Coordinates of C-alpha atoms and ligand atoms in Angstrom, one line a residue:
X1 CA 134.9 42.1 104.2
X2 CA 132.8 45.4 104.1
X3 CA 132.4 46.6 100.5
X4 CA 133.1 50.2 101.6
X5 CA 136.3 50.8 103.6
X6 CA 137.1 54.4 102.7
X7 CA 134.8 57.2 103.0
X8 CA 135.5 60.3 100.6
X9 CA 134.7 64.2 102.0
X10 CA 133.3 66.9 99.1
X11 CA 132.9 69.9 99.7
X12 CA 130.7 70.1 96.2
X13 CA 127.3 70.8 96.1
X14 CA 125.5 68.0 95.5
X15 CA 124.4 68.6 91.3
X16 CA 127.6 68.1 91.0
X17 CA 127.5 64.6 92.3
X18 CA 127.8 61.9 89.9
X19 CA 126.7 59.1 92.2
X20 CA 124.1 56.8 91.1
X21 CA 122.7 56.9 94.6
X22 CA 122.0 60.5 96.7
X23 CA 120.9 60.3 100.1
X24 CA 119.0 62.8 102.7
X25 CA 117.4 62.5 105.5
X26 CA 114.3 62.7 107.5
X27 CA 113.2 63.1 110.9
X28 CA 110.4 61.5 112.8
X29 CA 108.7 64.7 112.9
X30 CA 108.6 64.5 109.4
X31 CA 111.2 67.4 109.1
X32 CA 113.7 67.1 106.4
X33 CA 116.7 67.6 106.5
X34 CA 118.6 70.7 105.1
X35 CA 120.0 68.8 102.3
X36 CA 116.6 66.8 102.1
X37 CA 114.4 70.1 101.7
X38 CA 116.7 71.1 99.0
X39 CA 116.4 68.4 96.9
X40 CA 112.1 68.0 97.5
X41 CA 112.4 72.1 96.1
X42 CA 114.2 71.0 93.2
X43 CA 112.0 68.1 92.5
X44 CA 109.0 70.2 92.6
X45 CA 107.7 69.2 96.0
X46 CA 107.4 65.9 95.6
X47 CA 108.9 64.4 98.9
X48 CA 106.8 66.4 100.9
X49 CA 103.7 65.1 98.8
X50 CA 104.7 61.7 100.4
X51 CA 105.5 63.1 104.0
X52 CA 101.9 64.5 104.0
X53 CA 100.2 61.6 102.7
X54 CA 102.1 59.8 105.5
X55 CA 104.2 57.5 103.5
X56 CA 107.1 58.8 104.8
X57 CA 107.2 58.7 108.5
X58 CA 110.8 59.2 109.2
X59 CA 111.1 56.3 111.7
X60 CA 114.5 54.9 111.9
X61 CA 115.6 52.6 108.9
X62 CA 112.2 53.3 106.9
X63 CA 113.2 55.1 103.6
X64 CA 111.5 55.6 100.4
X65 CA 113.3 56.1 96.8
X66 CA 112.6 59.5 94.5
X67 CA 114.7 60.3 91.0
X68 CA 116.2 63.5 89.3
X69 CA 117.6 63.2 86.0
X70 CA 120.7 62.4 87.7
X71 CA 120.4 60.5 90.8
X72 CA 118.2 58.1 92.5
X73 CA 117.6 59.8 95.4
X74 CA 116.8 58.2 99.0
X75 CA 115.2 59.4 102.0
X76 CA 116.3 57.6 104.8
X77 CA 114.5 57.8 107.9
X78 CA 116.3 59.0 111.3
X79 CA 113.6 58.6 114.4
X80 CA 112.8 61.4 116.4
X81 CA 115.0 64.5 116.3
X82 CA 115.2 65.1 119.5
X83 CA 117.4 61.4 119.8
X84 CA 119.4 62.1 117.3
X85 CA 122.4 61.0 118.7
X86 CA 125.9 59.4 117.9
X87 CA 124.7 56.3 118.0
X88 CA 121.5 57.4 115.7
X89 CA 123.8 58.8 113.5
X90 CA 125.7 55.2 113.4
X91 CA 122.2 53.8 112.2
X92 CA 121.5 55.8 109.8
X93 CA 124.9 54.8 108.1
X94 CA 124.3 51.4 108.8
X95 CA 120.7 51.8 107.1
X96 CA 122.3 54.2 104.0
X97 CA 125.1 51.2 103.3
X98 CA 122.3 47.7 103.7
X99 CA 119.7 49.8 101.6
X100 CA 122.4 50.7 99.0
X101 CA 123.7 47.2 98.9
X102 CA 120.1 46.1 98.3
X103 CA 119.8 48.5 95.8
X104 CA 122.8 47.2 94.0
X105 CA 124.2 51.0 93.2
X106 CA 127.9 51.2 92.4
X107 CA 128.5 54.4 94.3
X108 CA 126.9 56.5 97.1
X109 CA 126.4 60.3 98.0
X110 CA 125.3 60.7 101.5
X111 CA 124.4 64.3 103.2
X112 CA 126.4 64.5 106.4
X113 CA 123.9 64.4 109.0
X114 CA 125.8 65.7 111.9
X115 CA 124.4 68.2 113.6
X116 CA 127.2 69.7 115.9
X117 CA 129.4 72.4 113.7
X118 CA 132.3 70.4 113.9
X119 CA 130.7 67.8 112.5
X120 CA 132.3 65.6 115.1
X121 CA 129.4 62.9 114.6
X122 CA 131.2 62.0 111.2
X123 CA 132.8 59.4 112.9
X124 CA 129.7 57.6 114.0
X125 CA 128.2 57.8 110.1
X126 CA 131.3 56.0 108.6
X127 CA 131.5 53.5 111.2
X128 CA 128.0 53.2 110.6
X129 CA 128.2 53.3 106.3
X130 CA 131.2 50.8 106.9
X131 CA 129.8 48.5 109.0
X132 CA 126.9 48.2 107.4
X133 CA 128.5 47.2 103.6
X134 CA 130.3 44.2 105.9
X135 CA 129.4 41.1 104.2
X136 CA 130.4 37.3 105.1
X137 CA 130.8 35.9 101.5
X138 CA 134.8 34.7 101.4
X139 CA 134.1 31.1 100.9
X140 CA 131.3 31.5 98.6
X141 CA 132.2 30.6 94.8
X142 CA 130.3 32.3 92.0
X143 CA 128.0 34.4 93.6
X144 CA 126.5 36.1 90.3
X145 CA 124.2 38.2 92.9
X146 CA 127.2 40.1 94.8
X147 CA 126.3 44.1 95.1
X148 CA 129.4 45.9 93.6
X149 CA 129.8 49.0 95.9
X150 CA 132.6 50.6 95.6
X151 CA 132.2 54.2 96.1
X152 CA 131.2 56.3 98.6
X153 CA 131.4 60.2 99.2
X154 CA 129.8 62.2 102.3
X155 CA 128.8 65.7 101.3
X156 CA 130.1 68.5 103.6
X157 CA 131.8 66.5 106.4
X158 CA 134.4 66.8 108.2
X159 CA 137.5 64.5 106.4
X160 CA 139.1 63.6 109.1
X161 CA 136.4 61.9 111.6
X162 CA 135.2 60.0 108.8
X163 CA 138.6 58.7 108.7
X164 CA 138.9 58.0 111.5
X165 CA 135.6 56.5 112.1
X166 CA 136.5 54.5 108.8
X167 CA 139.2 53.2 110.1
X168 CA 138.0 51.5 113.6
X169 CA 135.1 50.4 111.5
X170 CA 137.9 48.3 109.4
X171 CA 139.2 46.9 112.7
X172 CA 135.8 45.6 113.5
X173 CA 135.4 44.2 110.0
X174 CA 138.9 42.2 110.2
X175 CA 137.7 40.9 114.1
X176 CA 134.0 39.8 112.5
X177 CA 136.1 37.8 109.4
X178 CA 138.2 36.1 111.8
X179 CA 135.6 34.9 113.9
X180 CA 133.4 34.5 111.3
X181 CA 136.4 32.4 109.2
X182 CA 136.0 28.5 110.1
X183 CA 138.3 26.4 112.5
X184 CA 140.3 25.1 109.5
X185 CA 141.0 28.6 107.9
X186 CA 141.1 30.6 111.3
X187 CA 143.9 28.5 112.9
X188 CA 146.3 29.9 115.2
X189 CA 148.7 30.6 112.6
X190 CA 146.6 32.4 110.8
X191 CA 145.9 34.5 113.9
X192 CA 149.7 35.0 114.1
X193 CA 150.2 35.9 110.4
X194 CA 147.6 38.7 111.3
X195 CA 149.5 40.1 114.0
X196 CA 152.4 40.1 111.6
X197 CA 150.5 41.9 109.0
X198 CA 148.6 44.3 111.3
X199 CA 152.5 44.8 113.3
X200 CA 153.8 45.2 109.9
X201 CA 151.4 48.1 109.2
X202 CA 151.9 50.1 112.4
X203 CA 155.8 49.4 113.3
X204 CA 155.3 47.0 116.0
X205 CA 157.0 44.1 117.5
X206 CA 155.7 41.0 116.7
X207 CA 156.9 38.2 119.0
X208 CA 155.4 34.5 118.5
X209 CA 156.4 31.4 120.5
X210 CA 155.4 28.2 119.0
X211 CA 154.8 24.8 120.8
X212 CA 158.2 24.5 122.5
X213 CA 159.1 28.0 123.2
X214 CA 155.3 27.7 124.9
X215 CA 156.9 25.1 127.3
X216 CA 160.1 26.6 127.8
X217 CA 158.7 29.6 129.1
X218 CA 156.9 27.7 131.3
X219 CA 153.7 28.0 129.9
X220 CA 151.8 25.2 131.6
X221 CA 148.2 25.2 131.1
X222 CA 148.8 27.1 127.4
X223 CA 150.5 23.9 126.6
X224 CA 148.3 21.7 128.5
X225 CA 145.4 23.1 126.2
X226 CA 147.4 22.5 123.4
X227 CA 148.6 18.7 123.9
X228 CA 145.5 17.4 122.1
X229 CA 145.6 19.1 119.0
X230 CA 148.4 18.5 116.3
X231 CA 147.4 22.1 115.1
X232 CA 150.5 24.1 116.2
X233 CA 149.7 26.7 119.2
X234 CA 151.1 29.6 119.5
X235 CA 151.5 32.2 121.9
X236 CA 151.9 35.9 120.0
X237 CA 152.9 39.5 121.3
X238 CA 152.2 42.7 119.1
X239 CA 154.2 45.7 121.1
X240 CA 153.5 49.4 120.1
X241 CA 155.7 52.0 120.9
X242 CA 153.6 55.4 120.1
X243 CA 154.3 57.0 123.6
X244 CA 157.4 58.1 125.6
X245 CA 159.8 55.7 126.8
X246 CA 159.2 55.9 130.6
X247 CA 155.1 55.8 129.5
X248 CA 153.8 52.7 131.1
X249 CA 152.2 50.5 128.5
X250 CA 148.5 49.4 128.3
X251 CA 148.0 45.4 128.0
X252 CA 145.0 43.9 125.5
X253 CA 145.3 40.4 126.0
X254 CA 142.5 37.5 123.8
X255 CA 141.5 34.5 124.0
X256 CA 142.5 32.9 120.9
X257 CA 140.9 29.7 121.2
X258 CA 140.6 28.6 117.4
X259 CA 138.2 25.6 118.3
X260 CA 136.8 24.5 121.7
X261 CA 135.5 20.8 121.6
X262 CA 135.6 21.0 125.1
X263 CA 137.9 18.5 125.2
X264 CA 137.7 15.0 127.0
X265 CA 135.0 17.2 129.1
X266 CA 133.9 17.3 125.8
X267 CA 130.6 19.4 123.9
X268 CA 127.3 18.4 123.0
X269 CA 127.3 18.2 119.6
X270 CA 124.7 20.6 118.9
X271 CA 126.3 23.7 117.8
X272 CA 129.5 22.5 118.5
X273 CA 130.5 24.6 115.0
X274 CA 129.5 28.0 116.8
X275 CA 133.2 27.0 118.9
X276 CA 135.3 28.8 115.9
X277 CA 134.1 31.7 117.3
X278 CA 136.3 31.1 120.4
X279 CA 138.8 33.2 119.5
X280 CA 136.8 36.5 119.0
X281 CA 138.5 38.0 121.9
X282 CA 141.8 37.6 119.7
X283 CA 139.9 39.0 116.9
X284 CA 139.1 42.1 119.2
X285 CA 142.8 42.8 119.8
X286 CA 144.0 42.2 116.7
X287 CA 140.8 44.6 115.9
X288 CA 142.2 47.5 118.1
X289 CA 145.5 46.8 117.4
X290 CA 144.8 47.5 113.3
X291 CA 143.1 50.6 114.4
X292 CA 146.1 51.7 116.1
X293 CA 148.4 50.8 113.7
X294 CA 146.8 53.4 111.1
X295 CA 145.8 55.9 114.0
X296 CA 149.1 56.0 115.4
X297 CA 148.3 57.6 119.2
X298 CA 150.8 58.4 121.3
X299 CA 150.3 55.5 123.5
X300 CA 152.5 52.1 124.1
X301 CA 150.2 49.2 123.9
X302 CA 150.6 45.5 124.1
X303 CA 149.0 43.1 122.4
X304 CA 148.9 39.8 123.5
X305 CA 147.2 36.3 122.2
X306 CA 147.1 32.8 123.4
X307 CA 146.3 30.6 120.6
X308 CA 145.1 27.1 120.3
X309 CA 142.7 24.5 119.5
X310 CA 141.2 22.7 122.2
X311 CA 140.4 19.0 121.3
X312 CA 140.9 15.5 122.5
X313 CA 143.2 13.2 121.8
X314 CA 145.9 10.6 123.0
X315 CA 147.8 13.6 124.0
X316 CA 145.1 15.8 125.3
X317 CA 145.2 16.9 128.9
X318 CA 142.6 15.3 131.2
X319 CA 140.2 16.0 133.7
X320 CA 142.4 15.8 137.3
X321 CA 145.2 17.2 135.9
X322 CA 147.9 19.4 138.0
X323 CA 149.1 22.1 135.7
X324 CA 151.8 24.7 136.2
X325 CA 151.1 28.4 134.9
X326 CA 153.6 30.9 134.1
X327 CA 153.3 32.8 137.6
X328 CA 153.9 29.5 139.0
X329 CA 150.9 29.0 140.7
X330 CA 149.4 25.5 140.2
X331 CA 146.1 24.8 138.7
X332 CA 143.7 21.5 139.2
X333 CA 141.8 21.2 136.0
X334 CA 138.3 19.5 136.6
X335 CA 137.0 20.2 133.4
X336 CA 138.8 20.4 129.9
X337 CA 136.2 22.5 128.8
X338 CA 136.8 25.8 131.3
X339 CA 140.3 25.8 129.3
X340 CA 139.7 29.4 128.0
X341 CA 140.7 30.4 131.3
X342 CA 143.9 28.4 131.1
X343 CA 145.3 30.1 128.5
X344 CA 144.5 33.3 129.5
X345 CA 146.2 32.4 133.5
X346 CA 149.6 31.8 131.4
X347 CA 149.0 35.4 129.1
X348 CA 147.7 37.4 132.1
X349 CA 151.1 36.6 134.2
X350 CA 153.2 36.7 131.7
X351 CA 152.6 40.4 130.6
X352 CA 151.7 41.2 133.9
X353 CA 155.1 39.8 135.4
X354 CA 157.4 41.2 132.3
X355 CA 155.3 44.7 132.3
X356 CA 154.6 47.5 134.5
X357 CA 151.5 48.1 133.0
X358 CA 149.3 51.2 133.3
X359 CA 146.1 49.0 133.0
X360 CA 145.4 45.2 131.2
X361 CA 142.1 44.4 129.9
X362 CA 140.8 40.6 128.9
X363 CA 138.6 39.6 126.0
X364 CA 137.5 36.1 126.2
X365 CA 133.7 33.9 125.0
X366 CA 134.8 32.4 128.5
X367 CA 131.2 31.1 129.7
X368 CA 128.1 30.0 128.6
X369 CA 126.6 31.7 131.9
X370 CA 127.0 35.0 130.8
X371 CA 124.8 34.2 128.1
X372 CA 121.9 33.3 130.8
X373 CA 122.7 36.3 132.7
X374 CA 123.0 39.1 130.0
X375 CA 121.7 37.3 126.7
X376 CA 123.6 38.8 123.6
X377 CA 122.4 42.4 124.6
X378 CA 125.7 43.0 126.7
X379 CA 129.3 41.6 127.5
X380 CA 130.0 40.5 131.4
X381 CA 133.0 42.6 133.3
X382 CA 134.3 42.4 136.2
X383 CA 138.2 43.2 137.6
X384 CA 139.8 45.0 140.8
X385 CA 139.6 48.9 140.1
X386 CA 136.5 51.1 140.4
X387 CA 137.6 53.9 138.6
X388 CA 139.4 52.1 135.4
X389 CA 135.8 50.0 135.7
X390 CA 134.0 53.7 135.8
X391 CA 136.2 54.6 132.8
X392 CA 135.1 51.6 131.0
X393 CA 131.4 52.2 131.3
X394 CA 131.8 55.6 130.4
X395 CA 133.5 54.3 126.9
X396 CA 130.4 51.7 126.6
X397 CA 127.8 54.7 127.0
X398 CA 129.7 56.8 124.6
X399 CA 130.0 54.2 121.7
X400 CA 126.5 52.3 122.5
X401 CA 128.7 48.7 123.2
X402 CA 126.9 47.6 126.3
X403 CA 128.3 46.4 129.6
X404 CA 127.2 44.8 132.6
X405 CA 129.4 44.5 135.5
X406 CA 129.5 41.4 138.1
X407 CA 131.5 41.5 141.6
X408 CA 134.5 39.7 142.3
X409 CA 133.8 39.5 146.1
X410 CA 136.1 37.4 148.5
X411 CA 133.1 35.0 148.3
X412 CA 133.4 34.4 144.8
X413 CA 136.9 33.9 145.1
X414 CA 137.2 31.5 147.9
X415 CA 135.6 29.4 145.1
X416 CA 138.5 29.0 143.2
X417 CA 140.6 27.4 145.8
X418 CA 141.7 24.0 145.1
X419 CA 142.3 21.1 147.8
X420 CA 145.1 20.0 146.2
X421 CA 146.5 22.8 143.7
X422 CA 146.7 26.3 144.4
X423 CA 143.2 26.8 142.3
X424 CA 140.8 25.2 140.3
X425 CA 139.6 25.3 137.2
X426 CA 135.7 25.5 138.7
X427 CA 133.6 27.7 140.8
X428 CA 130.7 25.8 142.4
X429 CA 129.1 23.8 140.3
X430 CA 125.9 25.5 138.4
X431 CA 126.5 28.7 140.8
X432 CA 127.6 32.4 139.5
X433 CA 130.0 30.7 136.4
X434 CA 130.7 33.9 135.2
X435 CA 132.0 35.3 138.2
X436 CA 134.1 32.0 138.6
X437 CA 135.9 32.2 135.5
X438 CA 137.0 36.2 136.7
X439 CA 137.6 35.1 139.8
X440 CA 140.2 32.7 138.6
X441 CA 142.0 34.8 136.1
X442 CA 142.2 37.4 139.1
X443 CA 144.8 34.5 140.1
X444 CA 147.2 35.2 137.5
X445 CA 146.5 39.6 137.2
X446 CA 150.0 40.9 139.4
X447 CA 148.6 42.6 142.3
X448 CA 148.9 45.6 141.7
X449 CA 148.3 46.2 138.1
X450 CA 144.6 47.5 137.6
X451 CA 142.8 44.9 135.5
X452 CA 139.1 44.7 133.6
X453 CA 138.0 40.9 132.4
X454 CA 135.5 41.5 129.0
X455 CA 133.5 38.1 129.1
X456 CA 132.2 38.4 125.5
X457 CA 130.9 34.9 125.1
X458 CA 127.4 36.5 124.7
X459 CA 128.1 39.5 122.8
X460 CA 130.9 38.5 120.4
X461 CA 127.9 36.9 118.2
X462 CA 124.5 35.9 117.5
X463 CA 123.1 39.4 118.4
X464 CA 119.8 40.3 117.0
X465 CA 120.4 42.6 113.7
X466 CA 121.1 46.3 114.5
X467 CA 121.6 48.8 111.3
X468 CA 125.1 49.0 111.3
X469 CA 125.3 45.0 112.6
X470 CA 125.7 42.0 110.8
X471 CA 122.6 39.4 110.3
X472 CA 124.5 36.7 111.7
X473 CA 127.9 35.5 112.8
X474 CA 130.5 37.6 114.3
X475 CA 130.1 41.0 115.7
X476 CA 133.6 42.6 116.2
X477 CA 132.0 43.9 119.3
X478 CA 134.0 46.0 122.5
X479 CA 136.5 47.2 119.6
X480 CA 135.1 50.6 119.4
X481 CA 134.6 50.6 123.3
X482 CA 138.5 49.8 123.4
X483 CA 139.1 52.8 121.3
X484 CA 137.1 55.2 123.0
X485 CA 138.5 53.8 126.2
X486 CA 142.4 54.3 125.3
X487 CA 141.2 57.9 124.2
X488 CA 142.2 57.7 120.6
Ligands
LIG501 N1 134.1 28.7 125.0 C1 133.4 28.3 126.1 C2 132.3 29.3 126.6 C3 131.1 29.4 125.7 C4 130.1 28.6 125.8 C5 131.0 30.5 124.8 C6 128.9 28.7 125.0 C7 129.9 30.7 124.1 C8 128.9 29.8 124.2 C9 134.3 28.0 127.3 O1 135.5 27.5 127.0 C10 133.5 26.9 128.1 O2 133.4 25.9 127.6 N2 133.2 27.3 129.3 C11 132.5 26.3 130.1 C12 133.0 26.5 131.5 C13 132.5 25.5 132.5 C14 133.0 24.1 132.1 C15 132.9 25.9 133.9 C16 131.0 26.7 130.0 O3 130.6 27.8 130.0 O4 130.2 25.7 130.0
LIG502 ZN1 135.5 25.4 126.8
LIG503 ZN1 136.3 28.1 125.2

């Protein structure tokens, strides 16, 4: 949970603040800011007395604490002026809310640093302030040293970009509890009491299938996944209807795999725990589709998760295997572990097949390899349309959520091809296993619809600490891209 989750707007000077904790800024340079050279006037000077004896540099995150009568008053550092960006701004809150939880204040003033009139930037400082309150603590019992920030109110902004940034900022927290949330509590019907709750909240249609509606509909390598776990799967659906009828809808579809053993191909044991996090591409539609259920665009989107555990068993599907997915194409499974694929080949077809779709986008931890090739810096993508793949970057440079893309050349996808099954569930052994794994799903995309795979198996956790990031465990990463990307 994040301990802020609302961000207020004042148009109130700040004397008339009553938060225990006012904050300014200051620039590289060593130039305060507006708000920042008031206050050092009214306490005689004695900000700039630490500027000049050079403890306060104003490099990113560095800040240093002063007091009125009223207010403890920080000076938070924002690196060089002339970078001052969106995503700078982002830091800055991030820095504000981890310095104020450290501080353990109960409520916050913060000077809107945006620097464009419309104060557009909002957004980015209460994603930034939101994200940076997120804290991991619900299965800790009687934590005595818990911060209790509650409050917090930007001075001069502009209401509604921080409402809105407040609110994406919320869908990243819910997508970093789920994956942060254990196997046991994470399960997939606790993924599908989500959807109900977030479908609840923005009029949607919430459709789940459980086991056998899985195989009725002729889910094959869903249920195939499923068969070793006696944790019930389930296959959910969230539809929005924001746009016009005849609007063709946009398709989010995530991997929820709730726990990935590997299965009779099964893990080394070592880290084997960080496999609850294989559902974070769940968590990022579920994510989005919170944001949208509070933002309300005009848009028709559909949500769609595959959820199961994936362990071993009597029951459990083995290596060999000849599986049937929803398209009807035929899969050989040589490895129980690559099952994150599976599931998706059954939800890709599905809404493909029952969807003219404007676009459909993936989100799946779908290979270790990507972590070789990109580290947790960025997420892999690859899919069959330049200029939806053109859009995409553009979203990633705009909100600072770094991508990478691979090819999905003919090469790649001869890979695929099984000897005895339309496809396999393997590339070439050791070779290009990111590209593999798109290459496969591309199987199961309908021809025509245009397509992006997010492989987030780097990049949906154990990224180094940003400002506005958690210190470990989920990161609710591509959300904000997603957002950016639909144009809300
Ligand atoms: N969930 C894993 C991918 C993964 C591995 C994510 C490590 C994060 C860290 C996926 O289901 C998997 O096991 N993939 C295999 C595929 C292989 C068998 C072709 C992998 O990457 O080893
Ligand atoms: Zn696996
Ligand atoms: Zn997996």
């Amino acid at each position: 949970m994040s301990y802020l989750s609302q961000i207020q707007n004042t148009e109130q000077g700040w004397s008339e603040s009553k938060a225990q904790l006012l904050t300014v800024g200051i620039f590289q340079n060593q130039e305060l800011t507006p708000l920042g050279q008031t206050i050092d006037e009214h306490l005689a000077g004695v900000i700039s007395k630490a500027v000049r004896l050079d403890d306060l540099t104003g490099k990113q995150g560095e800040s240093r604490t002063f007091y009125d009568d009223e207010h403890i008053v920080l000076v938070m550092g924002l690196g060089r002026k002339e970078d001052f960006d969106s995503e700078a701004i982002r830091k800055a809150g991030g820095s504000i809310a981890k310095t104020a939880l450290s501080m353990k204040v109960t409520s916050l003033a913060v000077e809107c640093l945006c620097t464009c009139s419309e104060k557009l930037d909002c957004q980015a400082l209460a994603e930034g302030l939101v994200l940076g309150s997120y804290r991991f603590n619900s299965h800790r019992t009687g934590d005595e040293d818990s911060p209790d920030l509650e409050d917090v109110t930007v001075l001069g902004g502009n209401e509604n970009c921080l409402s809105k940034g407040a609110i994406i900022a919320n869908g990243v927290c819910l997508a970093r509890d789920l994956g942060n949330h254990p196997a046991n509590v994470a399960t997939p019907t606790r993924l599908a009491e989500e959807a109900q709750r977030v479908g609840a909240k923005g009029g949607m249609n919430v459709t789940i299938f459980d086991r056998q509606e899985i195989v009725e509909q002729g889910m094959g390598a869903l249920a195939a996944v499923a068969q070793g776990s006696d944790e019930p799967p389930k296959f959910i659906t969230l539809e929005y209807k924001g746009g016009h009828e005849d609007q063709k809808p946009i398709a989010l579809v995530g991997k929820g795999l709730t726990f990935d053993s590997g299965g009779i191909s099964i893990k080394p044991s070592g880290k084997m725990d960080e496999m609850k996090f294989d559902m974070c591409g769940s968590a990022v539609v579920l994510g989005v589709m919170q944001a949208v259920a509070e933002l309300k665009p005009a848009l028709n989107i559909i949500g769609v998760i595959p959820s199961t555990e994936n362990l071993l068993g009597a029951k459990a599907f083995k290596p060999g295997d000849i599986l049937k997915a929803y398209n009807g194409k035929t899969i050989e499974v040589l490895n129980t572990d690559a099952e994150g694929r599976l599931i998706l080949a059954d939800a890709l077809s599905y809404v493909t097949k029952n969807h003219d779709l404007e676009y459909v986008l993936d989100f799946a931890t779908l290979t270790g390899a990507v972590l070789v090739a990109l580290g947790h810096h960025a997420t892999g993508i690859m899919g069959t349309d330049e200029e939806l793949i053109r859009k995409v970057k553009a979203s990633s440079a705009r909100t600072g959520e770094k991508v990478w893309d691979f090819p999905l050349w003919e090469e790649y996808c001869d890979e695929v091809k099984s000897k005895v099954a339309d496809v396999k569930n393997l590339g070439n052994e050791r070779n290009a296993g990111t590209i593999a794994g798109g290459a496969f799903l591309k199987e199961f995309v309908k021809n025509d619809t245009p397509w992006v795979h997010f492989d987030i198996a780097g990049s949906a956790w154990g990224e180094k600490e940003k400002p506005y990031g958690p210190k470990a465990g989920a990161t609710g990463n591509m959300i904000r891209l997603v957002i950016d990307l639909l144009g809300i």
